PDB file of C-alpha atoms in Angstrom:
ATOM      1  CA  PRO A   1     104.672 103.505 115.983  1.00 50.00           C
ATOM      2  CA  ASP A   2     107.870 104.711 114.434  1.00 53.00           C
ATOM      3  CA  SER A   3     111.058 104.075 116.419  1.00 55.00           C
ATOM      4  CA  ASN A   4     112.829 107.039 114.850  1.00 62.00           C
ATOM      5  CA  SER A   5     114.071 109.726 117.372  1.00 65.00           C
ATOM      6  CA  VAL A   6     114.027 112.548 114.777  1.00 70.00           C
ATOM      7  CA  ILE A   7     110.191 112.590 114.384  1.00 73.00           C
ATOM      8  CA  PRO A   8     107.831 114.336 116.908  1.00 72.00           C
ATOM      9  CA  LYS A   9     106.859 112.194 119.969  1.00 77.00           C
ATOM     10  CA  LEU A  10     103.390 110.637 119.936  1.00 75.00           C
ATOM     11  CA  ASN A  11     100.944 111.235 122.610  1.00 74.00           C
ATOM     12  CA  PHE A  12      98.514 108.533 123.856  1.00 72.00           C
ATOM     13  CA  PHE A  13      95.737 109.587 121.476  1.00 71.00           C
ATOM     14  CA  LYS A  14      97.882 109.721 118.379  1.00 69.00           C
ATOM     15  CA  LYS A  15      99.567 106.480 119.282  1.00 72.00           C
ATOM     16  CA  ASN A  16      96.586 104.348 120.100  1.00 75.00           C
ATOM     17  CA  VAL A  17      93.446 105.718 118.439  1.00 84.00           C
ATOM     18  CA  LEU A  18      92.372 105.204 114.799  1.00 88.00           C
ATOM     19  CA  LEU A  19      89.575 107.384 113.407  1.00 90.00           C
ATOM     20  CA  ASP A  20      87.298 105.322 111.156  1.00 92.00           C
ATOM     21  CA  TRP A  21      84.150 104.983 109.262  1.00 95.00           C
ATOM     22  CA  GLY A  22      82.464 102.341 107.129  1.00 95.00           C
ATOM     23  CA  VAL A  23      79.425 101.256 105.223  1.00 96.00           C
ATOM     24  CA  LYS A  24      77.842  97.784 105.097  1.00 96.00           C
ATOM     25  CA  TYR A  25      75.199  96.024 103.070  1.00 96.00           C
ATOM     26  CA  GLN A  26      73.236  93.111 104.518  1.00 95.00           C
ATOM     27  CA  PHE A  27      72.871  90.770 101.480  1.00 96.00           C
ATOM     28  CA  SER A  28      71.365  87.787 103.348  1.00 95.00           C
ATOM     29  CA  PRO A  29      69.621  87.213 106.645  1.00 93.00           C
ATOM     30  CA  ASN A  30      72.884  86.743 108.570  1.00 95.00           C
ATOM     31  CA  ALA A  31      75.725  88.155 106.434  1.00 97.00           C
ATOM     32  CA  ARG A  32      76.884  91.706 105.528  1.00 97.00           C
ATOM     33  CA  ILE A  33      79.582  92.983 103.148  1.00 98.00           C
ATOM     34  CA  GLY A  34      81.094  96.418 103.445  1.00 97.00           C
ATOM     35  CA  TYR A  35      83.970  98.891 103.109  1.00 98.00           C
ATOM     36  CA  ALA A  36      85.693 100.418 106.075  1.00 97.00           C
ATOM     37  CA  ARG A  37      88.681 102.804 106.460  1.00 96.00           C
ATOM     38  CA  SER A  38      90.620 103.557 109.574  1.00 94.00           C
ATOM     39  CA  ASN A  39      93.159 106.389 109.740  1.00 94.00           C
ATOM     40  CA  SER A  40      96.050 107.180 111.990  1.00 90.00           C
ATOM     41  CA  TYR A  41      97.622 110.763 112.087  1.00 89.00           C
ATOM     42  CA  HIS A  42     100.941 111.899 113.398  1.00 87.00           C
ATOM     43  CA  THR A  43     101.822 115.579 113.234  1.00 87.00           C
ATOM     44  CA  GLY A  44     104.552 117.877 114.484  1.00 86.00           C
ATOM     45  CA  ASN A  45     107.716 119.595 113.378  1.00 84.00           C
ATOM     46  CA  ILE A  46     111.172 118.561 112.309  1.00 82.00           C
ATOM     47  CA  GLY A  47     113.367 121.538 112.323  1.00 79.00           C
ATOM     48  CA  ASP A  48     111.590 124.206 110.432  1.00 77.00           C
ATOM     49  CA  SER A  49     109.423 121.770 108.488  1.00 81.00           C
ATOM     50  CA  ASP A  50     105.941 120.647 109.222  1.00 85.00           C
ATOM     51  CA  PHE A  51     105.677 116.779 109.609  1.00 86.00           C
ATOM     52  CA  LEU A  52     102.646 114.771 108.834  1.00 89.00           C
ATOM     53  CA  ARG A  53     102.296 111.012 108.662  1.00 89.00           C
ATOM     54  CA  THR A  54      99.019 109.475 107.713  1.00 92.00           C
ATOM     55  CA  MET A  55      98.237 105.735 107.632  1.00 93.00           C
ATOM     56  CA  SER A  56      95.054 104.463 105.979  1.00 96.00           C
ATOM     57  CA  TYR A  57      93.890 100.888 106.682  1.00 96.00           C
ATOM     58  CA  ARG A  58      91.256 100.235 103.957  1.00 97.00           C
ATOM     59  CA  MET A  59      89.235  96.999 104.261  1.00 97.00           C
ATOM     60  CA  VAL A  60      86.582  95.060 102.451  1.00 98.00           C
ATOM     61  CA  THR A  61      84.621  93.538 105.312  1.00 98.00           C
ATOM     62  CA  PHE A  62      82.797  90.224 105.342  1.00 98.00           C
ATOM     63  CA  GLU A  63      80.613  89.822 108.440  1.00 97.00           C
ATOM     64  CA  THR A  64      78.325  87.030 109.680  1.00 98.00           C
ATOM     65  CA  PHE A  65      76.060  87.389 112.722  1.00 97.00           C
ATOM     66  CA  PHE A  66      73.375  85.735 114.829  1.00 96.00           C
ATOM     67  CA  TYR A  67      71.000  87.062 117.386  1.00 95.00           C
ATOM     68  CA  LEU A  68      71.648  85.977 121.047  1.00 95.00           C
ATOM     69  CA  ARG A  69      68.326  87.605 122.143  1.00 94.00           C
ATOM     70  CA  GLU A  70      66.018  90.242 120.767  1.00 93.00           C
ATOM     71  CA  ARG A  71      68.152  93.358 120.135  1.00 95.00           C
ATOM     72  CA  MET A  72      71.483  91.515 120.947  1.00 97.00           C
ATOM     73  CA  GLU A  73      73.752  90.321 118.152  1.00 97.00           C
ATOM     74  CA  LEU A  74      77.014  88.498 118.028  1.00 98.00           C
ATOM     75  CA  ASN A  75      79.091  89.055 114.970  1.00 97.00           C
ATOM     76  CA  PHE A  76      82.305  87.785 113.336  1.00 98.00           C
ATOM     77  CA  MET A  77      84.302  89.885 110.810  1.00 97.00           C
ATOM     78  CA  LEU A  78      86.977  89.092 108.357  1.00 98.00           C
ATOM     79  CA  ALA A  79      88.495  91.742 106.086  1.00 98.00           C
ATOM     80  CA  PRO A  80      91.299  91.759 103.467  1.00 98.00           C
ATOM     81  CA  MET A  81      93.075  95.128 103.567  1.00 98.00           C
ATOM     82  CA  TYR A  82      94.973  97.395 101.177  1.00 98.00           C
ATOM     83  CA  ASN A  83      96.837  99.983 103.226  1.00 97.00           C
ATOM     84  CA  LYS A  84      98.722 103.174 102.466  1.00 97.00           C
ATOM     85  CA  ALA A  85     101.102 105.424 104.433  1.00 95.00           C
ATOM     86  CA  ILE A  86     102.277 108.907 103.571  1.00 95.00           C
ATOM     87  CA  VAL A  87     105.119 110.895 105.191  1.00 91.00           C
ATOM     88  CA  ARG A  88     105.019 114.545 104.195  1.00 91.00           C
ATOM     89  CA  LEU A  89     107.385 117.400 105.104  1.00 86.00           C
ATOM     90  CA  THR A  90     106.404 121.025 104.164  1.00 85.00           C
ATOM     91  CA  ALA A  91     108.919 123.825 104.710  1.00 77.00           C
ATOM     92  CA  SER A  92     108.837 127.565 103.947  1.00 70.00           C
ATOM     93  CA  ASN A  93     111.787 128.206 101.625  1.00 68.00           C
ATOM     94  CA  SER A  94     113.029 131.431 100.168  1.00 61.00           C
ATOM     95  CA  SER A  95     115.235 131.209  97.051  1.00 62.00           C
ATOM     96  CA  THR A  96     117.557 134.210  96.319  1.00 68.00           C
ATOM     97  CA  ASP A  97     117.260 133.466  92.573  1.00 67.00           C
ATOM     98  CA  TRP A  98     113.490 133.608  92.615  1.00 68.00           C
ATOM     99  CA  ASP A  99     113.698 136.710  94.968  1.00 70.00           C
ATOM    100  CA  SER A 100     115.935 138.552  92.508  1.00 72.00           C
ATOM    101  CA  LEU A 101     113.832 137.648  89.506  1.00 68.00           C
ATOM    102  CA  LEU A 102     110.493 138.496  91.133  1.00 72.00           C
ATOM    103  CA  GLY A 103     112.031 141.615  92.543  1.00 73.00           C
ATOM    104  CA  SER A 104     112.965 142.760  89.109  1.00 74.00           C
ATOM    105  CA  TYR A 105     109.227 142.766  88.324  1.00 76.00           C
ATOM    106  CA  GLY A 106     108.523 144.972  91.345  1.00 75.00           C
ATOM    107  CA  ASN A 107     107.641 142.131  93.815  1.00 74.00           C
ATOM    108  CA  GLU A 108     108.678 141.817  97.464  1.00 71.00           C
ATOM    109  CA  SER A 109     110.699 138.881  98.798  1.00 64.00           C
ATOM    110  CA  ALA A 110     108.745 135.721  98.247  1.00 62.00           C
ATOM    111  CA  ASN A 111     108.409 132.693 100.475  1.00 64.00           C
ATOM    112  CA  PHE A 112     107.498 129.418  98.803  1.00 65.00           C
ATOM    113  CA  SER A 113     106.078 126.299 100.537  1.00 67.00           C
ATOM    114  CA  MET A 114     108.324 123.438  99.535  1.00 73.00           C
ATOM    115  CA  GLU A 115     106.662 120.090  99.983  1.00 80.00           C
ATOM    116  CA  GLY A 116     107.857 116.455  99.662  1.00 85.00           C
ATOM    117  CA  GLU A 117     106.332 113.168 100.423  1.00 90.00           C
ATOM    118  CA  MET A 118     107.006 109.552 100.469  1.00 93.00           C
ATOM    119  CA  THR A 119     104.453 106.776 100.154  1.00 96.00           C
ATOM    120  CA  LYS A 120     104.050 103.130 100.761  1.00 96.00           C
ATOM    121  CA  ARG A 121     101.380 100.535 100.143  1.00 97.00           C
ATOM    122  CA  TRP A 122     100.892  97.074 101.537  1.00 97.00           C
ATOM    123  CA  PHE A 123      98.368  94.297 102.175  1.00 97.00           C
ATOM    124  CA  GLY A 124      96.915  93.109 105.418  1.00 97.00           C
ATOM    125  CA  LEU A 125      94.079  91.192 107.042  1.00 98.00           C
ATOM    126  CA  ALA A 126      91.751  92.106 109.882  1.00 97.00           C
ATOM    127  CA  SER A 127      89.628  89.767 111.945  1.00 97.00           C
ATOM    128  CA  ALA A 128      87.330  90.494 114.895  1.00 97.00           C
ATOM    129  CA  VAL A 129      84.481  89.302 117.080  1.00 98.00           C
ATOM    130  CA  GLY A 130      81.805  91.671 118.030  1.00 97.00           C
ATOM    131  CA  PHE A 131      78.656  92.486 119.879  1.00 98.00           C
ATOM    132  CA  ARG A 132      75.900  94.800 118.786  1.00 97.00           C
ATOM    133  CA  TYR A 133      72.989  96.150 120.807  1.00 98.00           C
ATOM    134  CA  TYR A 134      70.022  97.649 118.897  1.00 96.00           C
ATOM    135  CA  LEU A 135      68.655 100.690 120.626  1.00 97.00           C
ATOM    136  CA  PHE A 136      66.166 101.000 117.861  1.00 95.00           C
ATOM    137  CA  SER A 137      65.735  99.054 114.626  1.00 92.00           C
ATOM    138  CA  TRP A 138      67.745 101.808 112.860  1.00 95.00           C
ATOM    139  CA  LEU A 139      70.336 102.618 115.634  1.00 96.00           C
ATOM    140  CA  ALA A 140      72.686 100.339 117.415  1.00 97.00           C
ATOM    141  CA  LEU A 141      75.832 100.339 119.601  1.00 97.00           C
ATOM    142  CA  ASP A 142      78.594  98.207 118.256  1.00 96.00           C
ATOM    143  CA  GLY A 143      81.781  97.002 119.844  1.00 96.00           C
ATOM    144  CA  LYS A 144      84.494  94.693 118.317  1.00 97.00           C
ATOM    145  CA  ALA A 145      87.755  93.218 119.431  1.00 97.00           C
ATOM    146  CA  GLY A 146      90.396  91.537 117.109  1.00 97.00           C
ATOM    147  CA  PHE A 147      93.570  91.913 115.329  1.00 96.00           C
ATOM    148  CA  ILE A 148      95.096  93.582 112.228  1.00 95.00           C
ATOM    149  CA  TYR A 149      97.845  91.603 110.420  1.00 96.00           C
ATOM    150  CA  ASN A 150     100.062  93.645 108.268  1.00 95.00           C
ATOM    151  CA  SER A 151     102.646  92.614 105.648  1.00 95.00           C
ATOM    152  CA  TYR A 152     104.428  96.019 106.116  1.00 94.00           C
ATOM    153  CA  ASN A 153     108.177  96.402 105.931  1.00 91.00           C
ATOM    154  CA  GLU A 154     110.304  99.536 105.758  1.00 90.00           C
ATOM    155  CA  LYS A 155     111.780  98.753 102.281  1.00 91.00           C
ATOM    156  CA  ASN A 156     110.645 100.176  98.903  1.00 91.00           C
ATOM    157  CA  TRP A 157     108.920 103.383 100.012  1.00 93.00           C
ATOM    158  CA  LYS A 158     108.537 105.839  97.043  1.00 94.00           C
ATOM    159  CA  PHE A 159     109.990 109.392  97.292  1.00 90.00           C
ATOM    160  CA  LYS A 160     109.834 111.286  94.012  1.00 86.00           C
ATOM    161  CA  LYS A 161     109.578 108.013  92.016  1.00 87.00           C
ATOM    162  CA  VAL A 162     112.732 106.611  93.785  1.00 89.00           C
ATOM    163  CA  LYS A 163     112.658 103.682  96.067  1.00 90.00           C
ATOM    164  CA  VAL A 164     113.943 104.550  99.585  1.00 92.00           C
ATOM    165  CA  ASP A 165     113.856 102.963 103.074  1.00 91.00           C
ATOM    166  CA  GLY A 166     111.071 104.327 105.286  1.00 88.00           C
ATOM    167  CA  PRO A 167     110.058 104.244 108.951  1.00 86.00           C
ATOM    168  CA  ASN A 168     110.671 100.971 110.889  1.00 86.00           C
ATOM    169  CA  MET A 169     107.234 100.485 112.495  1.00 86.00           C
ATOM    170  CA  ASN A 170     106.096  97.634 114.549  1.00 87.00           C
ATOM    171  CA  ILE A 171     102.634  97.131 113.055  1.00 89.00           C
ATOM    172  CA  LYS A 172     102.870  93.461 111.917  1.00 92.00           C
ATOM    173  CA  LYS A 173     100.202  92.398 114.448  1.00 93.00           C
ATOM    174  CA  LEU A 174      98.004  94.969 116.039  1.00 91.00           C
ATOM    175  CA  PRO A 175      95.249  94.409 118.678  1.00 93.00           C
ATOM    176  CA  VAL A 176      92.255  96.462 117.885  1.00 93.00           C
ATOM    177  CA  ILE A 177      89.143  97.380 119.966  1.00 93.00           C
ATOM    178  CA  ASN A 178      86.328  99.304 118.097  1.00 92.00           C
ATOM    179  CA  PHE A 179      83.390 101.130 119.326  1.00 94.00           C
ATOM    180  CA  HIS A 180      80.884 102.410 116.777  1.00 93.00           C
ATOM    181  CA  LEU A 181      77.437 104.099 116.639  1.00 94.00           C
ATOM    182  CA  THR A 182      75.634 102.307 113.746  1.00 94.00           C
ATOM    183  CA  PHE A 183      72.860 103.784 111.675  1.00 93.00           C
ATOM    184  CA  GLY A 184      70.716 101.679 109.358  1.00 89.00           C
ATOM    185  CA  TRP A 185      67.965 102.051 106.842  1.00 82.00           C
TER     186      TRP A 185
END
């Protein structure tokens, strides 16, 4: 999380829960490759502006597994990551110059939405150990525990093609616990 006191406070859900999805392909009897994406959202207001910070953790997953018993699987996952963060401010802004020009054409006062965003990309690595229980051959409950290692630093964010310093976030090493409902065909 961001240590800045200007941004809106995070509640437990926004601070600790990532929404995610993924697809995997089993290419051998005990190995799968896939793509997964986890997202973090932080919203609120700064002054009169709407604040939105999104962080996307994008992974190419490599997973190996073996069956402990019928319907019970133990799996190990390793995933290189290419991540992206966006901080966006949107404000309603009224310009007197535009108001007078549009007014000369018979328009009422106009309010424009002024938006700006800054972005940052970085690499990471995820690793996890998991357990999957097959309810049916096509439906399973899956849980994993592991870590996400990020190479993030607050330098070199981009704001309107200019490099700026961004949020100082403590995300170098994050513990992660995942719960999934897995469908297969």
